[in-house]
C-alpha positions in Angstrom: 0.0 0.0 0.0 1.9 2.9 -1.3 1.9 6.2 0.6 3.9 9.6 0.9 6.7 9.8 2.8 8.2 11.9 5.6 11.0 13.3 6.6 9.6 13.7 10.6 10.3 11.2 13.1 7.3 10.1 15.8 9.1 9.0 18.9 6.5 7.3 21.7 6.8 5.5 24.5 4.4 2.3 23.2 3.6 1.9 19.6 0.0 -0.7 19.4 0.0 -2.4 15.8 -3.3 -3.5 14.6 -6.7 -4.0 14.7 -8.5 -1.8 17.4 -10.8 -4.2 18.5 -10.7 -6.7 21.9 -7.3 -6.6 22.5 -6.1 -3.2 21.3 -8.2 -1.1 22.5 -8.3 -3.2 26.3 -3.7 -3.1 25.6 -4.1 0.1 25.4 -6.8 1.4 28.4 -5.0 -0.9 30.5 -1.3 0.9 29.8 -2.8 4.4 30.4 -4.4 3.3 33.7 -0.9 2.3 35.5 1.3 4.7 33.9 -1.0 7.7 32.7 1.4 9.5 31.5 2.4 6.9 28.6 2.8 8.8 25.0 1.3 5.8 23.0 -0.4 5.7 19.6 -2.4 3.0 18.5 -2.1 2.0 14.6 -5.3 0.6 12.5 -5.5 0.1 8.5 -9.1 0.1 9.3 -11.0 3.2 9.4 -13.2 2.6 12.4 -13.4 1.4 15.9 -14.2 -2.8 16.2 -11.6 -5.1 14.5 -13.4 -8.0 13.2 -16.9 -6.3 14.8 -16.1 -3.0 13.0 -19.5 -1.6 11.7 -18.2 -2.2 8.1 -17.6 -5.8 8.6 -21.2 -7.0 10.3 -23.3 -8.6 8.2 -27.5 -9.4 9.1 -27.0 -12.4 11.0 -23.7 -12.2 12.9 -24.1 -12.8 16.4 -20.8 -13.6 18.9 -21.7 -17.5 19.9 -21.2 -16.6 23.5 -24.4 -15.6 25.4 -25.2 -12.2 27.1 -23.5 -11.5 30.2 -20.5 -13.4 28.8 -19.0 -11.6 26.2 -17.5 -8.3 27.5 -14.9 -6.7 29.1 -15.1 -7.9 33.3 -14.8 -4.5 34.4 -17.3 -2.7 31.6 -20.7 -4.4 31.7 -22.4 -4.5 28.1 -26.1 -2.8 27.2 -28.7 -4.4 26.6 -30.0 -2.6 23.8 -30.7 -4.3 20.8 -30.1 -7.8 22.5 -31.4 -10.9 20.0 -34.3 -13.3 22.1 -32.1 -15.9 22.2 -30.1 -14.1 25.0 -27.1 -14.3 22.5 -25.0 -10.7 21.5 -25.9 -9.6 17.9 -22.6 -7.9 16.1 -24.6 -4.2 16.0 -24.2 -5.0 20.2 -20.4 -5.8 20.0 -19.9 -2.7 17.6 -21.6 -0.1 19.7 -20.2 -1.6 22.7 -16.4 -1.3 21.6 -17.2 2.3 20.1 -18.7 3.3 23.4 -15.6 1.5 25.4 -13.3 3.8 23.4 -14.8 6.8 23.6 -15.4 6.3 27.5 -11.6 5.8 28.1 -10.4 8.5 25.5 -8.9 6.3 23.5 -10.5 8.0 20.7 -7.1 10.8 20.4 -4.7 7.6 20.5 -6.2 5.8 17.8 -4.3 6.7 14.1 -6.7 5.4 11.2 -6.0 4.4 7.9 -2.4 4.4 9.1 -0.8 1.3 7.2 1.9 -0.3 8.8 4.0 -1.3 6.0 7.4 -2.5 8.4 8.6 -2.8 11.8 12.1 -3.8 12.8 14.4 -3.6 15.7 16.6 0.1 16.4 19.7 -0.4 14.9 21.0 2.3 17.1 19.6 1.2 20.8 16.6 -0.6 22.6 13.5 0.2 20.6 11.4 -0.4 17.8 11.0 1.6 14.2 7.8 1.2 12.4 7.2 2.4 9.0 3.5 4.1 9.1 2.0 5.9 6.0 5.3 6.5 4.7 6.0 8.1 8.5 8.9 6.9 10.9 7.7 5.8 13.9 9.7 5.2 17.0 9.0 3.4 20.1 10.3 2.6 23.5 7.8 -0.7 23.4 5.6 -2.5 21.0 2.4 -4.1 21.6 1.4 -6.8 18.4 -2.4 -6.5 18.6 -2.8 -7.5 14.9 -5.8 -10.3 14.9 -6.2 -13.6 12.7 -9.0 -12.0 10.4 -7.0 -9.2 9.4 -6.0 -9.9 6.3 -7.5 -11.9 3.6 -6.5 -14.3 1.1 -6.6 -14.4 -2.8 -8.9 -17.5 -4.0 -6.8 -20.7 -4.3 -8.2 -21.2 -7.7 -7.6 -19.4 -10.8 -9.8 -16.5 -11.5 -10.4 -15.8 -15.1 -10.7 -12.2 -16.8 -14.6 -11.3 -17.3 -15.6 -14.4 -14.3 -18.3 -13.7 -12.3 -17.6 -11.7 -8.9 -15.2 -13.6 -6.5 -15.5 -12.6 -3.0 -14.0 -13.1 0.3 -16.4 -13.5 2.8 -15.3 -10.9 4.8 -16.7 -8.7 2.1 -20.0 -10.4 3.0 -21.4 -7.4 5.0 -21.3 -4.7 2.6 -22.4 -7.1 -0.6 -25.3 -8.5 1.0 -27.6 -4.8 -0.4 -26.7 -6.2 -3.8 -28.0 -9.9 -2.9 -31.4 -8.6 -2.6 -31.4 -6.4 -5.3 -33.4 -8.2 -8.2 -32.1 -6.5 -11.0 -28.2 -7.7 -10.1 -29.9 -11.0 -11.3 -27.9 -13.3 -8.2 -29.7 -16.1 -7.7 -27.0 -19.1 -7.4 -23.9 -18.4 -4.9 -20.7 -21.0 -4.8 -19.6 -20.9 -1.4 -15.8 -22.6 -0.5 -14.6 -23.6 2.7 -15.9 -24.9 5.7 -14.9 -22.0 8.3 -17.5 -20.5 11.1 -17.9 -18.0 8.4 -19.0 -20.2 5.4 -22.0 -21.7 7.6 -22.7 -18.1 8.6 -22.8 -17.1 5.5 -25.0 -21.0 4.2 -27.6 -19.5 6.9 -27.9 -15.9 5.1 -28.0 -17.3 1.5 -31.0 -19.9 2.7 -32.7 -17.4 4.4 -32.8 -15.1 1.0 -34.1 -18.2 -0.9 -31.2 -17.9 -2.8 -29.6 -21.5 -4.2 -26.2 -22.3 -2.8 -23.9 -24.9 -4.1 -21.5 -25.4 -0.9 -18.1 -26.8 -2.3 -15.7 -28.8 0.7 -12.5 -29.9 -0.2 -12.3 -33.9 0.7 -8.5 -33.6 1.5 -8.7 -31.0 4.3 -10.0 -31.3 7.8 -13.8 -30.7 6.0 -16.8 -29.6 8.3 -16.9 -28.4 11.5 -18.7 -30.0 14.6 -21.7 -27.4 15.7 -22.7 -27.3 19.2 -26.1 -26.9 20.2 -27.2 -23.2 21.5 -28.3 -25.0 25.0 -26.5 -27.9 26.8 -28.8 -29.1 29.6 -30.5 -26.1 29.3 -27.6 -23.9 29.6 -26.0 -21.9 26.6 -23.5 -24.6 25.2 -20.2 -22.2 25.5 -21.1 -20.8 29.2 -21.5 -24.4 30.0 -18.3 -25.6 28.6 -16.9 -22.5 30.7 -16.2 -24.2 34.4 -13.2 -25.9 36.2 -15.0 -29.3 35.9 -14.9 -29.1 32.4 -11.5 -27.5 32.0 -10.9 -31.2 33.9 -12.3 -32.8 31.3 -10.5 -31.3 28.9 -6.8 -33.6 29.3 -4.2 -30.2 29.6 -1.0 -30.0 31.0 -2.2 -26.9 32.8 -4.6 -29.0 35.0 -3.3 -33.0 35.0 -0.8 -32.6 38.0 -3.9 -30.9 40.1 -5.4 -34.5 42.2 -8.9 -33.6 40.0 -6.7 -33.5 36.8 -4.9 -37.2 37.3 -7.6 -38.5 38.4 -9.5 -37.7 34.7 -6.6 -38.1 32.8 -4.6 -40.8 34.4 -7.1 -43.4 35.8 -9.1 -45.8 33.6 -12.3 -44.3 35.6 -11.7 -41.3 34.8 -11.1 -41.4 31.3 -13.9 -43.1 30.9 -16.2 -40.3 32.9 -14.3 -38.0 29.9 -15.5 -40.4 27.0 -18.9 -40.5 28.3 -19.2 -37.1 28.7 -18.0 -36.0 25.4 -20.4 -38.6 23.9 -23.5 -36.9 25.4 -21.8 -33.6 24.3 -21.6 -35.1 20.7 -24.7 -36.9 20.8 -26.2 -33.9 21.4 -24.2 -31.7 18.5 -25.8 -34.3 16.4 -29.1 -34.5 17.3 -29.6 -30.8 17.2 -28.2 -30.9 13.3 -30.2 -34.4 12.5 -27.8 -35.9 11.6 -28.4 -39.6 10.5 -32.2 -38.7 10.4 -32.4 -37.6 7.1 -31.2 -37.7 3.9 -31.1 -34.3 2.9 -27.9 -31.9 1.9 -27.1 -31.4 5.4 -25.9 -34.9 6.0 -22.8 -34.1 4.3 -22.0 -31.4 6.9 -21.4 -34.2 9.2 -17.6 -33.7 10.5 -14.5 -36.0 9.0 -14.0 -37.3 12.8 -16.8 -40.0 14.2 -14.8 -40.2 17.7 -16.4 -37.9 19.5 -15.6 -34.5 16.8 -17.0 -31.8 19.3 -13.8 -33.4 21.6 -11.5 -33.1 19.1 -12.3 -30.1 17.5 -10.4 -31.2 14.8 -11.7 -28.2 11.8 -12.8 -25.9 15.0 -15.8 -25.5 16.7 -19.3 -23.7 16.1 -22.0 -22.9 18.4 -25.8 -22.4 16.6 -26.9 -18.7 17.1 -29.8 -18.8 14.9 -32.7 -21.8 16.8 -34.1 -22.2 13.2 -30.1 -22.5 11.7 -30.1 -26.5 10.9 -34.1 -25.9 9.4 -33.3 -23.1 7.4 -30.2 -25.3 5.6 -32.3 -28.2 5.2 -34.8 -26.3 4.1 -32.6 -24.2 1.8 -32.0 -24.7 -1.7 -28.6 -26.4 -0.9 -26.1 -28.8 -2.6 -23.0 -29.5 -0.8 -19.5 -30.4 -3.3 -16.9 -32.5 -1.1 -14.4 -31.5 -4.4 -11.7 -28.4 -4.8 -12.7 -25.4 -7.0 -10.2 -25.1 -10.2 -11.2 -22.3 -11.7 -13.7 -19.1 -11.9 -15.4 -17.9 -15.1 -18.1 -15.7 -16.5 -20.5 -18.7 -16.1 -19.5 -20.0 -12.8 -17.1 -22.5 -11.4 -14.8 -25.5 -12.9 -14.1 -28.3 -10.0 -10.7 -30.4 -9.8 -13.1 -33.4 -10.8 -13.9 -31.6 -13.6 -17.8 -31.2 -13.0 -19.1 -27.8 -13.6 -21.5 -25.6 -11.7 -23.1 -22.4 -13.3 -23.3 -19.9 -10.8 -23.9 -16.1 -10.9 -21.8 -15.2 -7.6 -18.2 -17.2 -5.7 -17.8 -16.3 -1.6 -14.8 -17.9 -0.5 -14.2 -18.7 3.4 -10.6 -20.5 3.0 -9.1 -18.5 5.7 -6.8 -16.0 6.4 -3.2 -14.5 4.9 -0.5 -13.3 6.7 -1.6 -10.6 10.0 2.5 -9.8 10.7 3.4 -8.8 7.3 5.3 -6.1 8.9 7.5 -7.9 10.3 10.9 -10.1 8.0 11.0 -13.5 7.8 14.6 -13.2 9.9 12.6 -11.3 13.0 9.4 -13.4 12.8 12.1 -16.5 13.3 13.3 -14.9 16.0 10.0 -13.6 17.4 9.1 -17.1 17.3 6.1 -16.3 14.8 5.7 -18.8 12.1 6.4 -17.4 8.6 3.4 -17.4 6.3 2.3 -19.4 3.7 2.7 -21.9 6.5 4.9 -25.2 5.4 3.8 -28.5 5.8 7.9 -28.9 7.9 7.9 -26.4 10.5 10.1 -23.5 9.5 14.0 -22.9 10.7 14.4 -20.6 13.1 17.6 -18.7 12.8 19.7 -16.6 15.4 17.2 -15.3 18.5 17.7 -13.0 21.9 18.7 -16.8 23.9 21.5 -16.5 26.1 24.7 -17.7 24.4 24.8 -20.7 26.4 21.8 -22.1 25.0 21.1 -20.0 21.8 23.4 -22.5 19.5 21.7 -23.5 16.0 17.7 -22.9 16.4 17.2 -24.8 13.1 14.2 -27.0 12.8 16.3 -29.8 14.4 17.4 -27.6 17.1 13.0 -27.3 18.3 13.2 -31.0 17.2 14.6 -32.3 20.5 12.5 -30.0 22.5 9.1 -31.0 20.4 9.8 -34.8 20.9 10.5 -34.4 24.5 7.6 -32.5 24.9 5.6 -35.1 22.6 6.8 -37.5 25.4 5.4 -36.0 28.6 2.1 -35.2 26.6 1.6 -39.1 25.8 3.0 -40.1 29.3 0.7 -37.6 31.5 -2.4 -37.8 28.7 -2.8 -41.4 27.4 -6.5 -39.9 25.7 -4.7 -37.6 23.6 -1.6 -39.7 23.1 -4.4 -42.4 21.5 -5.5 -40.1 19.1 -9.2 -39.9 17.5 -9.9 -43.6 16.6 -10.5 -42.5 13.3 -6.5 -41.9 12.9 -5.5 -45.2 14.9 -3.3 -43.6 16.7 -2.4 -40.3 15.0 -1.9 -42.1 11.3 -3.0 -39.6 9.6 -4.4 -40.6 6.3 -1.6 -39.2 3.6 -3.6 -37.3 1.7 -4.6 -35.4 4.3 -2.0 -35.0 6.1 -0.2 -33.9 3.0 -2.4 -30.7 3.5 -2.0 -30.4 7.5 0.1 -26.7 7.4 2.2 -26.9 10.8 2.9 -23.5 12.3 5.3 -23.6 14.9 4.1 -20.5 17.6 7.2 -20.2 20.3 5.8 -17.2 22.5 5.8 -17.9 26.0 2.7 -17.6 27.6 1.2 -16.8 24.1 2.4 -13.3 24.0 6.7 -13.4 25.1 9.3 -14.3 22.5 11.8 -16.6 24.1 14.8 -14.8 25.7 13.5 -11.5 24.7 13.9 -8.2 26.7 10.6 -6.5 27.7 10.3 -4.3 24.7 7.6 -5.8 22.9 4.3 -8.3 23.7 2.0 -10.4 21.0 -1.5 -10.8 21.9 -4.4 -12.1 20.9 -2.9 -15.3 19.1 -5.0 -17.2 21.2 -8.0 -19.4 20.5 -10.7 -19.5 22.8 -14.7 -18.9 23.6 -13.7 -16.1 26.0 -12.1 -13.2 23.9 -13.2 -10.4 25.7 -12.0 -11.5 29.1 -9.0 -13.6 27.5 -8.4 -9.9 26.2 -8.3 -8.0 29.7 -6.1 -10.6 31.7 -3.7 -11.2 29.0 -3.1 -7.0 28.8 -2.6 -6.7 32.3 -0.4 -9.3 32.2 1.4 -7.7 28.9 1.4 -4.2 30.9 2.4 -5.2 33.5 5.5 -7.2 31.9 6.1 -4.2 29.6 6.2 -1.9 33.2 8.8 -4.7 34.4 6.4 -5.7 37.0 6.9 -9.2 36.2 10.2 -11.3 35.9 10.0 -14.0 33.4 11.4 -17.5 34.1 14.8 -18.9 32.8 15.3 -19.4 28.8 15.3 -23.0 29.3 12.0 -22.9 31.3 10.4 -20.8 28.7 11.5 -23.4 25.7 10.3 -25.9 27.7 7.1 -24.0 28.1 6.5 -23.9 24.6 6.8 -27.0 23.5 4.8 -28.4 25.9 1.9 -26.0 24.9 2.6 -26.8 21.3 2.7 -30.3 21.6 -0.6 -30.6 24.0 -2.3 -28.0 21.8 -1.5 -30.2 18.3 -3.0 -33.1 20.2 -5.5 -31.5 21.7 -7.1 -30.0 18.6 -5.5 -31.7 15.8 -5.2 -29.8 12.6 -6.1 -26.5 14.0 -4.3 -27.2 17.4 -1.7 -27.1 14.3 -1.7 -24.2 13.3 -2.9 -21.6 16.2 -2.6 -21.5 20.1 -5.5 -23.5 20.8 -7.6 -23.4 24.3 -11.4 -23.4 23.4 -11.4 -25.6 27.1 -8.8 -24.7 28.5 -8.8 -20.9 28.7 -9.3 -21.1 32.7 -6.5 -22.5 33.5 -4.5 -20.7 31.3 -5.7 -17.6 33.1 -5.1 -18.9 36.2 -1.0 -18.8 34.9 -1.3 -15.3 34.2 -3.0 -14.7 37.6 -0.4 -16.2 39.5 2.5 -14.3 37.3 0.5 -11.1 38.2 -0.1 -12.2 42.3 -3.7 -12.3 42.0 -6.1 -14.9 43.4 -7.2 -17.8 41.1 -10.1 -18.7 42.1 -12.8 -16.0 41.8 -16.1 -17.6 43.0 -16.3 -18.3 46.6 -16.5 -21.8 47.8 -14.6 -25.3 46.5 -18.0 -26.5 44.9 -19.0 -23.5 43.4 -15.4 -22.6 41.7 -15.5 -26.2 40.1 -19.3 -26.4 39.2 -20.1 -22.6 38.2 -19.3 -21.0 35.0 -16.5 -18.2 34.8 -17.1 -15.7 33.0 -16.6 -11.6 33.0 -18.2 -11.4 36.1 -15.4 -13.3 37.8 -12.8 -10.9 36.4 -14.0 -7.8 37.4 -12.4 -5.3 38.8 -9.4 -7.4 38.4 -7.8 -4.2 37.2 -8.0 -2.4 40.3 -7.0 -5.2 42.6 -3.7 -5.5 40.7 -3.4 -1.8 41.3 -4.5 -2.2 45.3 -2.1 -5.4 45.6 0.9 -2.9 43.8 0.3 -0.5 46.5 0.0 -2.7 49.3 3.5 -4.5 48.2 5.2 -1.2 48.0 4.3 0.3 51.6 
């Protein structure tokens, strides 16, 4: 994106890169509230407040799939104007809410838009950051890496012919959905690619319009997600899955030393309460989508995995947030393609199989390109953030900010040792996720798919820390979970107060071993997407309660041992968590 340049130098104290939505705007509030007096700027491409939920980006039916009361920041309770009857948060909600959230904490003057941030790199000259910005230098004391996954898209990976009919990345679903309704563009059939929470999402709004879909799955990827139910024992599916005693029964490495967590994990009992849960879980996922009840498109929306898919999460996980979503699709006017689109053309689609479908109109949802673009492929390896296109080996990893005595050649072979150890202690202290979904007998992948499994290697401690690195910069928002908002305010505290040097980070050789225990739990764990991102759609309790400790905080927020392991946490259990890191500052410094 070409811009002007300028001669003039902007020298900060914290530069924020990216998307000013949950975790920017929260880095940034968060910052100003323990050192005020902090000259930060925070840098969007986008040209209004919300990131993903941006009011440019929210199409009719987008709703978060966690309920009301549970997505939002712990220590700003949302409105509950315009709330949907299923008790779920609509993305006009979300929008307004973040809006409002910035504008309350004058974040409004910090906030540079439009501003594309075309490089950043290390001060050759001393501690500190330079960011390219419009053409501007930009110089910080600190960085803060708020960029999320859905900030950049992808081109099509098919060929798209001169004169084809419109191609569309599903991100672009919001502002084209005017011309959907407009009988005189004449758009009556829509191809739809890829099986992300975004291509069901968009499956729901094409059915809905009576328009006729052709849904095209590629047979050699992961291929449909599982979809929970809204309710779970007449609780919303997502605040259900939200308590210690299911955080127990999801096997972690964060929990399986606790007496609860071996006991689930490492006893034939226990592991057998797991199965049995997950299998109502599933049975219920299944029910709810009819699976094996009819024989209508829908069936083919079944996921890859049989063993138990809503365990495994194996393509991700979906929560319904429309009641009529499964009757609307089998309803619809809906054919679903387990093939690969080859090419685009002014009458529609060619397939690898070499079928064609006439079509008036292509949505892609085949994911998401490259959100730290900014940054070399030398300083993402030693950032330890995996270079994009992501490789089917996991990439070298060159020189880094590791002591001497330990930094020797971080090639792939180097994270090698660490991985297999790693593997090792995940098999030994999880036997259910060293076993594998029976459908891979034991983690034999079938080689076509696995042919198509991209591995990218994350090595941030904690999610956020580059190993061995100084306390000039933090990465958040990397991780994948059904809690973003409150995710969002523990993990800036955390970041702020790391940034403040508040917080002393273990040894190097801790921290590598940190990683690669995460990475190899979270591959196992979630499979192919456990792959490719920090995965903790479970397991985000415990990982809070790591960050808690690090920050000197209590752990467990509700009061009693029965209610802390049987009750839901949520916002509510967070808030104020601001202040009482302030109060317990204080107190230590008196």
């Amino acid at each position: 994106m070409p811009h002007a340049t300028s001669d003039k130098v902007l020298a900060l104290d914290v530069a924020i890169v990216g998307a000013v939505g949950w975790y920017g705007l929260k880095a940034a509030s968060t910052l100003l509230k323990l050192a005020p007096n902090t000259k930060l700027a925070i840098f969007d491409k986008y040209d209004s407040v919300g990131g993903t939920w941006s009011k440019n980006r929210i199409y009719p039916n987008l709703v978060a799939q966690a309920e009301f009361g549970y997505f939002n920041y712990p220590s700003t309770p949302m409105s509950r104007d315009g709330k949907p009857n299923t008790n779920l948060v609509s993305g006009d909600m979300i929008c307004n809410y973040l809006e409002k959230f910035s504008e309350d904490n004058d974040l409004n003057r910090h906030i540079r838009f439009n501003s594309w941030v075309s490089s950043v790199e290390r001060l050759t000259e001393g501690p500190g950051w330079v960011l390219h910005v419009n053409g501007q230098r930009v110089e910080a004391i600190k960085l803060i890496c708020a960029t999320g996954v859905t900030t950049q898209t992808i081109p099509p990976g098919f060929t798209v012919q001169d004169g084809s009919i419109p191609v569309k990345h599903v991100v672009e679903l919001a502002k084209e959905t005017a011309r959907f309704t407009d009988a005189t563009n004449k758009l009556e059939h829509f191809v739809l690619v890829g099986s992300a929470k975004s291509a069901y999402d968009a499956a729901y709004l094409l059915c809905s319009l009576g328009k006729k879909v052709t849904w095209v799955i590629r047979e050699d990827g992961s291929g449909p997600m599982p979809i929970m139910p809204i309710k779970l024992l007449g609780r919303n599916s997502i605040t259900m899955s939200a308590s210690r005693l299911m955080s127990n029964l999801s096997p972690s490495l964060m929990t399986t030393d606790s007496y609860v967590g071996a006991f689930f994990h490492r006893t034939q009992l226990g592991r057998w309460l797991t199965k049995a849960a997950w299998g109502y879980i599933n049975q219920m996922a299944e029910k709810a989508a009819g699976f094996g009840t009819t024989e209508n498109a829908t069936e083919l929306l079944k996921p890859n995995i049989k063993d138990n898919s809503t365990f495994w999460c194996d393509s991700s996980l979906g929560l319904i947030t429309m009641e009529d979503f499964w009757s609307t699709l089998r309803k619809g006017d809906m054919t679903i393609i387990r093939d690969a689109v080859e090419t685009a053309d002014s009458k529609g689609i060619k397939l690898l199989s070499g079928k064609r479908v006439d079509a008036d109109y292509v949505i892609y949802a085949t994911g998401w390109g490259d959100h730290f673009s900014f940054f070399s492929s030398e300083l993402k390896d030693e950032l330890g953030i995996p270079q994009y296109p992501p490789s089917v080996e996991p990439s070298a990893t060159k020189d880094s900010l590791l002591p001497d005595k330990i930094k020797g050649d971080r090639s792939t072979e180097w994270w090698a040792a660490h991985d297999k150890a790693a593997d090792e202690i995940v098999e030994r202290k999880l036997p259910l996720l060293g076993a594998g979904p029976a459908d891979f007998n034991g983690w034999k992948i079938p080689t076509m798919r696995q042919r198509n499994i991209k591995m990218r290697r994350w090595r941030l401690y904690n999610r956020m820390v580059p190993v061995g690195a100084d306390n000039s910069i933090v990465i958040l928002g990397q991780i994948h979970t059904t809690q973003t908002p409150t995710v969002a305010e523990i993990q800036s505290l955390w970041a702020a107060a790391y940034l403040l040097g508040h917080i002393t980070l273990p040894r190097p050789p801790s921290m590598v071993r940190e990683v690669s225990e995460w990475n190899a739990w979270t591959r196992k764990r979630y499979a192919s997407v456990g792959e490719r991102y920090p995965y903790a759609l479970f397991d985000w309790v415990p990982y809070l309660d790591r960050l808690m400790r690090d920050l000197r905080l209590r752990t467990k927020r509700h009061d009693g041992v029965l209610a802390d392991f049987f009750s839901p946490y949520g916002p509510h259990c967070y808030h104020g968590v601001v202040d009482e890191y302030i109060a317990q500052r204080e107190k230590n410094e008196v």
